[in-house]
Coordinates of C-alpha atoms and ligand atoms in Angstrom, one line a residue:
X1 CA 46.9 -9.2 5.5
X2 CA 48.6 -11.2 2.6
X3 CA 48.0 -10.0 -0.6
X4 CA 45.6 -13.2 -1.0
X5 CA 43.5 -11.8 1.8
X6 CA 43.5 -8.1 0.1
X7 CA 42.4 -9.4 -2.9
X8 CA 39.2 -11.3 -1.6
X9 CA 38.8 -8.1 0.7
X10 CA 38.6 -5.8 -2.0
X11 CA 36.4 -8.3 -4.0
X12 CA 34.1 -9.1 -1.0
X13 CA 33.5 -5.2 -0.2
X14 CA 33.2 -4.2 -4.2
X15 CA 30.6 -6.4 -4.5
X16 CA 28.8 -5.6 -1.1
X17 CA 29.0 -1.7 -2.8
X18 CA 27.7 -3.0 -6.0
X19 CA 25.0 -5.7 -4.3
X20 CA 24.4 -3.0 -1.6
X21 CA 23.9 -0.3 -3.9
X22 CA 21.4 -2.3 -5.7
X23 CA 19.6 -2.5 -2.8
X24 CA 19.4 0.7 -2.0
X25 CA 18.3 2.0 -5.6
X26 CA 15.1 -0.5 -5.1
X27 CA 14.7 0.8 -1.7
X28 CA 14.4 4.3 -3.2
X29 CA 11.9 3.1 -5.3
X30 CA 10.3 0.1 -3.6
X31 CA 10.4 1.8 -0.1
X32 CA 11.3 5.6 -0.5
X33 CA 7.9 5.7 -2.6
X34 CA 5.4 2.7 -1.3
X35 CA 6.2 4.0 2.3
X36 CA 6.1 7.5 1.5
X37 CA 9.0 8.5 3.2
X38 CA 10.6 11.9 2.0
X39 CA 7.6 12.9 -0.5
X40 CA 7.2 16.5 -1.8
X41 CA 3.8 17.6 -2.6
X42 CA 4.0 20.9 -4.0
X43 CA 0.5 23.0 -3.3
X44 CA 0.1 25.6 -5.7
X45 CA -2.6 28.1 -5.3
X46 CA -4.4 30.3 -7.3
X47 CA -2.6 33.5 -5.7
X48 CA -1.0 34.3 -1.8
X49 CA -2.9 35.5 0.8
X50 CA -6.1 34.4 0.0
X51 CA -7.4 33.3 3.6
X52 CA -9.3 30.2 1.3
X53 CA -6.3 28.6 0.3
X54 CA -4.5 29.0 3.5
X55 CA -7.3 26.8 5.1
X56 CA -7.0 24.1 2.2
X57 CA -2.9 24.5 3.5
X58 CA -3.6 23.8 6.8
X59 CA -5.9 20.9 5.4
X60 CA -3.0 19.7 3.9
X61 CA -0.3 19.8 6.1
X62 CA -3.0 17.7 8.7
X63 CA -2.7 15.2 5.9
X64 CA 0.8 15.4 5.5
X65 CA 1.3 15.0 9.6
X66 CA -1.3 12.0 9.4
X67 CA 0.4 10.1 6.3
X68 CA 4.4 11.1 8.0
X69 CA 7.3 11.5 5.6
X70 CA 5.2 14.2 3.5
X71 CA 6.3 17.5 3.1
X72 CA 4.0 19.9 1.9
X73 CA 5.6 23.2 0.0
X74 CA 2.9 25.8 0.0
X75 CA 3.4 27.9 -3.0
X76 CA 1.4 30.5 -5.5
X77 CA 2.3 33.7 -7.5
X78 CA 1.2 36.9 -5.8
X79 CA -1.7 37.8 -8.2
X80 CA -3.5 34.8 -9.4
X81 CA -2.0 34.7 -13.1
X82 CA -1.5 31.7 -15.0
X83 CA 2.0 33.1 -15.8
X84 CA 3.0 33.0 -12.7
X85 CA 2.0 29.4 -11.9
X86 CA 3.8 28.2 -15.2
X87 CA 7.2 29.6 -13.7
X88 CA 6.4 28.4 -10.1
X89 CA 6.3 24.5 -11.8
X90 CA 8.7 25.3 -13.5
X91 CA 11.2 25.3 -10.6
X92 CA 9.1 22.6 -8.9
X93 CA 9.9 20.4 -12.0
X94 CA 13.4 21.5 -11.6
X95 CA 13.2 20.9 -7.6
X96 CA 12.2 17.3 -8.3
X97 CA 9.2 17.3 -6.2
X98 CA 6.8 14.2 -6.2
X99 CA 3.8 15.8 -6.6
X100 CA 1.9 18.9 -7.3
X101 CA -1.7 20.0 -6.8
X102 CA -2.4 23.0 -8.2
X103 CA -5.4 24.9 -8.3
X104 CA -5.8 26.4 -11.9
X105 CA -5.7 30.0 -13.1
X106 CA -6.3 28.8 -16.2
X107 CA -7.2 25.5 -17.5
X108 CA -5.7 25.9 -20.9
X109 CA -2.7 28.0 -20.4
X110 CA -1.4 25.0 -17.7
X111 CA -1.9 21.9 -19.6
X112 CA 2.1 22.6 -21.5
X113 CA 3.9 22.9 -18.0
X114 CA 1.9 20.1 -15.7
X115 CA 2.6 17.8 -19.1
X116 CA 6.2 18.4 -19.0
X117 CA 5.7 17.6 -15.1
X118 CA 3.8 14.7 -15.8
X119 CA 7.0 13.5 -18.1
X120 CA 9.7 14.1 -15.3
X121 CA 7.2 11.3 -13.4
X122 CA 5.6 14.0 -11.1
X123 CA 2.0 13.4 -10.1
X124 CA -0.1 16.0 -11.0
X125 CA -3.2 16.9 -9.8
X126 CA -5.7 20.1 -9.6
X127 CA -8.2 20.7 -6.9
X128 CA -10.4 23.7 -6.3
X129 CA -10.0 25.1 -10.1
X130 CA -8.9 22.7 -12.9
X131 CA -6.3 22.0 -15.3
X132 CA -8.0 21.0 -18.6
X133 CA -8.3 17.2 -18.6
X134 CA -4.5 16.2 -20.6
X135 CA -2.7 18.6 -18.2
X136 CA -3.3 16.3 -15.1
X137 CA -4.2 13.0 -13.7
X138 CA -7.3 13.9 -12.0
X139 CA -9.6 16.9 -10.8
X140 CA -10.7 17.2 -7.0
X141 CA -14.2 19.0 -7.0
X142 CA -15.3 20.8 -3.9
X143 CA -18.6 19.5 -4.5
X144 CA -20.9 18.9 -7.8
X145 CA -19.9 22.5 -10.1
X146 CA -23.8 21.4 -10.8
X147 CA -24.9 22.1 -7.2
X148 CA -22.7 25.0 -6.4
X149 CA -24.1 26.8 -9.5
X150 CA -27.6 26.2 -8.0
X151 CA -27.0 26.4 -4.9
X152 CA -26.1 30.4 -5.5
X153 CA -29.2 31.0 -7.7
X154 CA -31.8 29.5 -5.3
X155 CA -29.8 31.4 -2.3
X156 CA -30.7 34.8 -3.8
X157 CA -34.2 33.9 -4.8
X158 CA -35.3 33.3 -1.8
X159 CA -33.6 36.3 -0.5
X160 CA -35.4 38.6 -3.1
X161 CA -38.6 36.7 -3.1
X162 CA -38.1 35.7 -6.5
X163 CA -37.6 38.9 -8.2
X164 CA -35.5 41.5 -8.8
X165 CA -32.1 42.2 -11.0
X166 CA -29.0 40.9 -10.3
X167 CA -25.2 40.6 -11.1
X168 CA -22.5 38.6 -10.5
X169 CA -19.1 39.6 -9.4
X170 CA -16.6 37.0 -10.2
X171 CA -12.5 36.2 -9.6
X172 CA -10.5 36.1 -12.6
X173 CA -11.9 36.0 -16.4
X174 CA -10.3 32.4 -16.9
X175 CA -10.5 30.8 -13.3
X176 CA -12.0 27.0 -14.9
X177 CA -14.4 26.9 -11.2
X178 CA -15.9 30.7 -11.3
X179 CA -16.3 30.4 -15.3
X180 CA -18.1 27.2 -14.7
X181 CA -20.5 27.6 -12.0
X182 CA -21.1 31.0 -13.7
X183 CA -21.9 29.1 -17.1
X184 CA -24.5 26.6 -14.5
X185 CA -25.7 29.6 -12.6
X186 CA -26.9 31.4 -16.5
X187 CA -28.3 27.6 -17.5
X188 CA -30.6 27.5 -14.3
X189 CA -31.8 30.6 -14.4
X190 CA -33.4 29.9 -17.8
X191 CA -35.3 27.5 -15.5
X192 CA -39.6 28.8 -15.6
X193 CA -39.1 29.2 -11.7
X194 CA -36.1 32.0 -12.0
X195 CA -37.9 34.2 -14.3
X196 CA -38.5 36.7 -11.7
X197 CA -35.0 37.0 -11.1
X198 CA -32.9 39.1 -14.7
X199 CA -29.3 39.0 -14.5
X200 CA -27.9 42.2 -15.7
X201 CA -24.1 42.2 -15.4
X202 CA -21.1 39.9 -15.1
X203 CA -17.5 41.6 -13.7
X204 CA -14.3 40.3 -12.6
X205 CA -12.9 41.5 -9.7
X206 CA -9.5 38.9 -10.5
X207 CA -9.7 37.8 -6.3
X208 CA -7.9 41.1 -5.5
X209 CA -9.5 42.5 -2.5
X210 CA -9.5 46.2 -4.2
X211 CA -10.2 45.5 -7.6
X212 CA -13.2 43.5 -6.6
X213 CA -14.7 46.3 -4.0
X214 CA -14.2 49.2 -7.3
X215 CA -16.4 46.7 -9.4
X216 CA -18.7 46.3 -6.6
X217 CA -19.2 49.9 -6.5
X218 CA -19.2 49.9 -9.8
X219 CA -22.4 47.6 -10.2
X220 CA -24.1 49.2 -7.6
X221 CA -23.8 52.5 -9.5
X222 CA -24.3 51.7 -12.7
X223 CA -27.5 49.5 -11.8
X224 CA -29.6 51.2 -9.4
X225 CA -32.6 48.6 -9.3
X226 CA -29.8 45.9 -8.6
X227 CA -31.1 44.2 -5.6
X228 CA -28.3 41.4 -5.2
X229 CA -24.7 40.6 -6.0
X230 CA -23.7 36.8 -6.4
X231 CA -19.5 37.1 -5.8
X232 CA -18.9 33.2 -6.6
X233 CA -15.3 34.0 -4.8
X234 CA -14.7 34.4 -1.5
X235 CA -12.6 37.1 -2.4
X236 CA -15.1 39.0 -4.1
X237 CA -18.0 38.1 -1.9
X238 CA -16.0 40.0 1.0
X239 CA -15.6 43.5 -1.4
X240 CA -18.9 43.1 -2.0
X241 CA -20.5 43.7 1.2
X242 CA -18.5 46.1 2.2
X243 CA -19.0 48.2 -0.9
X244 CA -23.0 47.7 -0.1
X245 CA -22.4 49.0 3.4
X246 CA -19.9 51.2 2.4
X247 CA -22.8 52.8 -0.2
X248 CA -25.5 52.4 2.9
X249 CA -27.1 50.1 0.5
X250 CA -27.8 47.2 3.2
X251 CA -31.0 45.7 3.4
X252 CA -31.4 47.3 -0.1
X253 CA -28.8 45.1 -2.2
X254 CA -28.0 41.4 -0.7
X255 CA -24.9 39.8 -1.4
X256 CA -24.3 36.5 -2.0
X257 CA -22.5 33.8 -3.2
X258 CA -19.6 32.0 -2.0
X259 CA -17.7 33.1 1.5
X260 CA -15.6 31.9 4.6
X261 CA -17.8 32.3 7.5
X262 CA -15.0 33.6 9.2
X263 CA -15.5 36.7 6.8
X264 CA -18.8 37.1 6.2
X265 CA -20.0 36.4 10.2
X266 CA -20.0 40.4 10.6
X267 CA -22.2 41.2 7.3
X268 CA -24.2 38.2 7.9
X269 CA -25.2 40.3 11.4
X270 CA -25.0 43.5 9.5
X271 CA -27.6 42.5 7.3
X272 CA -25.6 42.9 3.9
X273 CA -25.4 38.9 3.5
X274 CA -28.7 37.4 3.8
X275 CA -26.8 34.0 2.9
X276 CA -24.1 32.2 1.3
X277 CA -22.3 28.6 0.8
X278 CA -18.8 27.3 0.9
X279 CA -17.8 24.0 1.8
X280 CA -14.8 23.1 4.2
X281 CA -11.8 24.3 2.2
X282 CA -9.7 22.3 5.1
X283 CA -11.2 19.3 3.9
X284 CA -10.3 20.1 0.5
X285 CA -6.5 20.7 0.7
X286 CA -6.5 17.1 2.9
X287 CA -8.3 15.3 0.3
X288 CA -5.8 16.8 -2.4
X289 CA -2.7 16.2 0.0
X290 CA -4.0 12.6 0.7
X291 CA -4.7 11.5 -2.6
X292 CA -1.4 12.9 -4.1
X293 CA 0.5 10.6 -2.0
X294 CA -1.6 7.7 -2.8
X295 CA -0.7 8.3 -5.9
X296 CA 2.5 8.8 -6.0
X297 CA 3.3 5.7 -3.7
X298 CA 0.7 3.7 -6.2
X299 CA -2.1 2.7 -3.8
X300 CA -4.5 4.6 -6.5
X301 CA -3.9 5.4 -10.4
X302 CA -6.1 8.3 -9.8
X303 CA -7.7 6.7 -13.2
X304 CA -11.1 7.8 -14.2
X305 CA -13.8 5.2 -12.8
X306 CA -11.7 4.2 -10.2
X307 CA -11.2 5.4 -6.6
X308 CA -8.6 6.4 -4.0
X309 CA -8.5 6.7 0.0
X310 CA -8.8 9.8 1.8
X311 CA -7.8 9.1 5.3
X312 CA -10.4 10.8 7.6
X313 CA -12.4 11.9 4.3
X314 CA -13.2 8.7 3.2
X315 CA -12.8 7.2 -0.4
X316 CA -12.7 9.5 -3.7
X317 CA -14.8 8.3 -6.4
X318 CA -12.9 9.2 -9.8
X319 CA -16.1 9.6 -12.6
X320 CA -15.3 8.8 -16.2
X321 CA -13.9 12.3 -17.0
X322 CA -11.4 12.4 -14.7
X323 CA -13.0 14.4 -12.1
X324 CA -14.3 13.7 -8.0
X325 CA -16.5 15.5 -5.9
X326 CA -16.7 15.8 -2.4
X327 CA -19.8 17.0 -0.2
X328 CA -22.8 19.3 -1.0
X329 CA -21.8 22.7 -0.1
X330 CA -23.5 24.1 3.1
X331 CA -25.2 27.1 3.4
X332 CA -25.0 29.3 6.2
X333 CA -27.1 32.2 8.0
X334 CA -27.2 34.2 10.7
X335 CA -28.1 31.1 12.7
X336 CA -25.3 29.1 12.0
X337 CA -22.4 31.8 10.9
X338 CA -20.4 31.7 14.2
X339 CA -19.8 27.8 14.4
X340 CA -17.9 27.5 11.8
X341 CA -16.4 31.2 12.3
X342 CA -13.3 30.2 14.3
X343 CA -12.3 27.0 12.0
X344 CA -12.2 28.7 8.3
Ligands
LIG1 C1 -11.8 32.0 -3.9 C2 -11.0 31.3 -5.0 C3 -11.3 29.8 -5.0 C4 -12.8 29.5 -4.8 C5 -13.3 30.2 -3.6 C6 -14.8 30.0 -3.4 O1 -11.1 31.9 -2.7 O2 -11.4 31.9 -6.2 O3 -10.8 29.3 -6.2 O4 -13.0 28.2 -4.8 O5 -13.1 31.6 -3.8

């Protein structure tokens, strides 16, 4: 090659580097993003081993398999502490990843570390238990907070026949869903038709399996007209009825509230759980999955009064707070307990 030749050589392949290079940068943001190749949704829950949030994982990673090119880190502290969450998105900012749906421990104590998040260009978005309103883009609602909270009162009501006291044993004193559908659940039973029913205790059994049974026991002994416990946790719902049929108190004091069928199918037939509501927690961790990478590729804004596709879930209306519901939750008995057993 004369040196002629080099020269236009060198030229010709600098500016295919520079002119390639270009390209690639705007296919990392053109098609890296709009075709959601190599996106990281983070998924942190409330706490590990909580069989609830590995259904709304496996939910997830469906959506992830459906969408292709999403990978879905399951993560969440041990006990469910806000603390804990903070550092896990901490390293998530660090990580890079796209997105992160988180459901809250907190909904104050977040709002610093998903706005930092929110800075670095990560999507943020909570599901199951919120992150006040500036700490993420939007909130995925199992269902109305309205209708949950009712749902539970008018469950135990027509269990007791309308009278009788009861107490509710709850997850964590700052979980945003509990402390809401607990603040609905006091609001309805105000309601002429509830007078019957006097509420005589709140506790917090933090969604640890043996805290909640001690508090259990706890209300059963302090209270000994108690006729039914409403565990708005599925955590606590569990402790409950075994601390009733540990105390030979079944048929005596119902439990209530909100439980995986898989769980509950035994005290449902033991008589401890007369009945209870949840809705499909698989359908929940899709949604959340689905709708992060809509946003993060920009098919939605998640923008209040706006909406966003689902996949196989449908469309997501965004209300003017920020927040979406899905479906009503279902409540289940002894005559419907063992369908959904063996999914969640
Ligand atoms: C527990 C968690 C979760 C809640 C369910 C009903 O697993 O507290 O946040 O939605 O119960």
């Amino acid at each position: 090659m004369t040196k002629q030749w080099q020269k236009w050589a060198l030229l010709a392949l600098l500016a295919l580097l520079l002119g390639g290079g270009v390209l690639l940068a705007r296919g990392s943001s053109l098609s890296g993003k709009a075709k959601g190749s190599g996106l990281r949704v983070a998924m942190v829950v409330k706490n590990l081993g909580n069989g609830f949030f590995e259904a709304a994982r496996d939910g997830g990673l469906e959506a992830a398999k459906e969408l292709g090119g999403v990978e879905v880190i399951y993560t969440g502290p041990t006990t469910p502490t806000a603390e804990g969450q903070i550092e896990i998105i901490s390293t998530l900012i660090a990580q890079k990843v796209d997105a992160i749906v988180i459901s809250a421990n907190d909904p104050d104590a977040l709002v610093p570390i998903c706005k930092r998040a929110m800075s670095r260009g990560i999507s943020v978005i909570s599901f199951d238990s919120g992150v006040a309103k500036a700490g993420r883009v939007l909130q995925i609602n199992p269902s109305s907070p309205t209708l949950i909270g009712e749902k539970q009162i008018e469950m135990v009501h027509k269990t007791l026949g309308g009278q009788g006291e009861i107490a509710i044993l709850s997850a964590t004193t700052r979980a945003t869903n509990q402390n809401t559908w607990i603040k609905i659940m006091k609001t309805v039973l105000e309601k002429p038709e509830y007078k019957g029913l006097q509420l005589v205790d709140v506790v917090y059994g933090d969604d640890q399996s043996d805290k909640s049974y001690r508090e259990a026991i706890g209300l059963l002994r302090k209270h000994p007209n108690l006729k039914a416990i409403i565990a708005p946790t599925t955590v606590g719902i569990t402790a409950s009825a075994k601390a009733v049929t540990d105390e030979k108190l079944v048929g005596k004091v119902f439990v209530s509230g909100l439980g995986l069928p898989s769980e509950m199918a035994g005290h449902v037939h033991s008589g401890a759980v007369d009945t209870f509501a949840i809705w499909n927690p698989i359908d929940l961790g899709y949604t959340a999955v689905y709708a992060a990478q809509q946003l993060v590729t920009e098919k939605a804004s998640g923008k209040p009064s706006t909406t966003v596709s689902v996949g196989r879930m449908g469309t997501l209306s965004i209300d003017e707070n920020g927040d979406a519901a899905m479906a009503e939750p279902y409540v289940f008995d002894k005559s419907n307990v063992d369908q959904l057993a063996k999914f969640f």
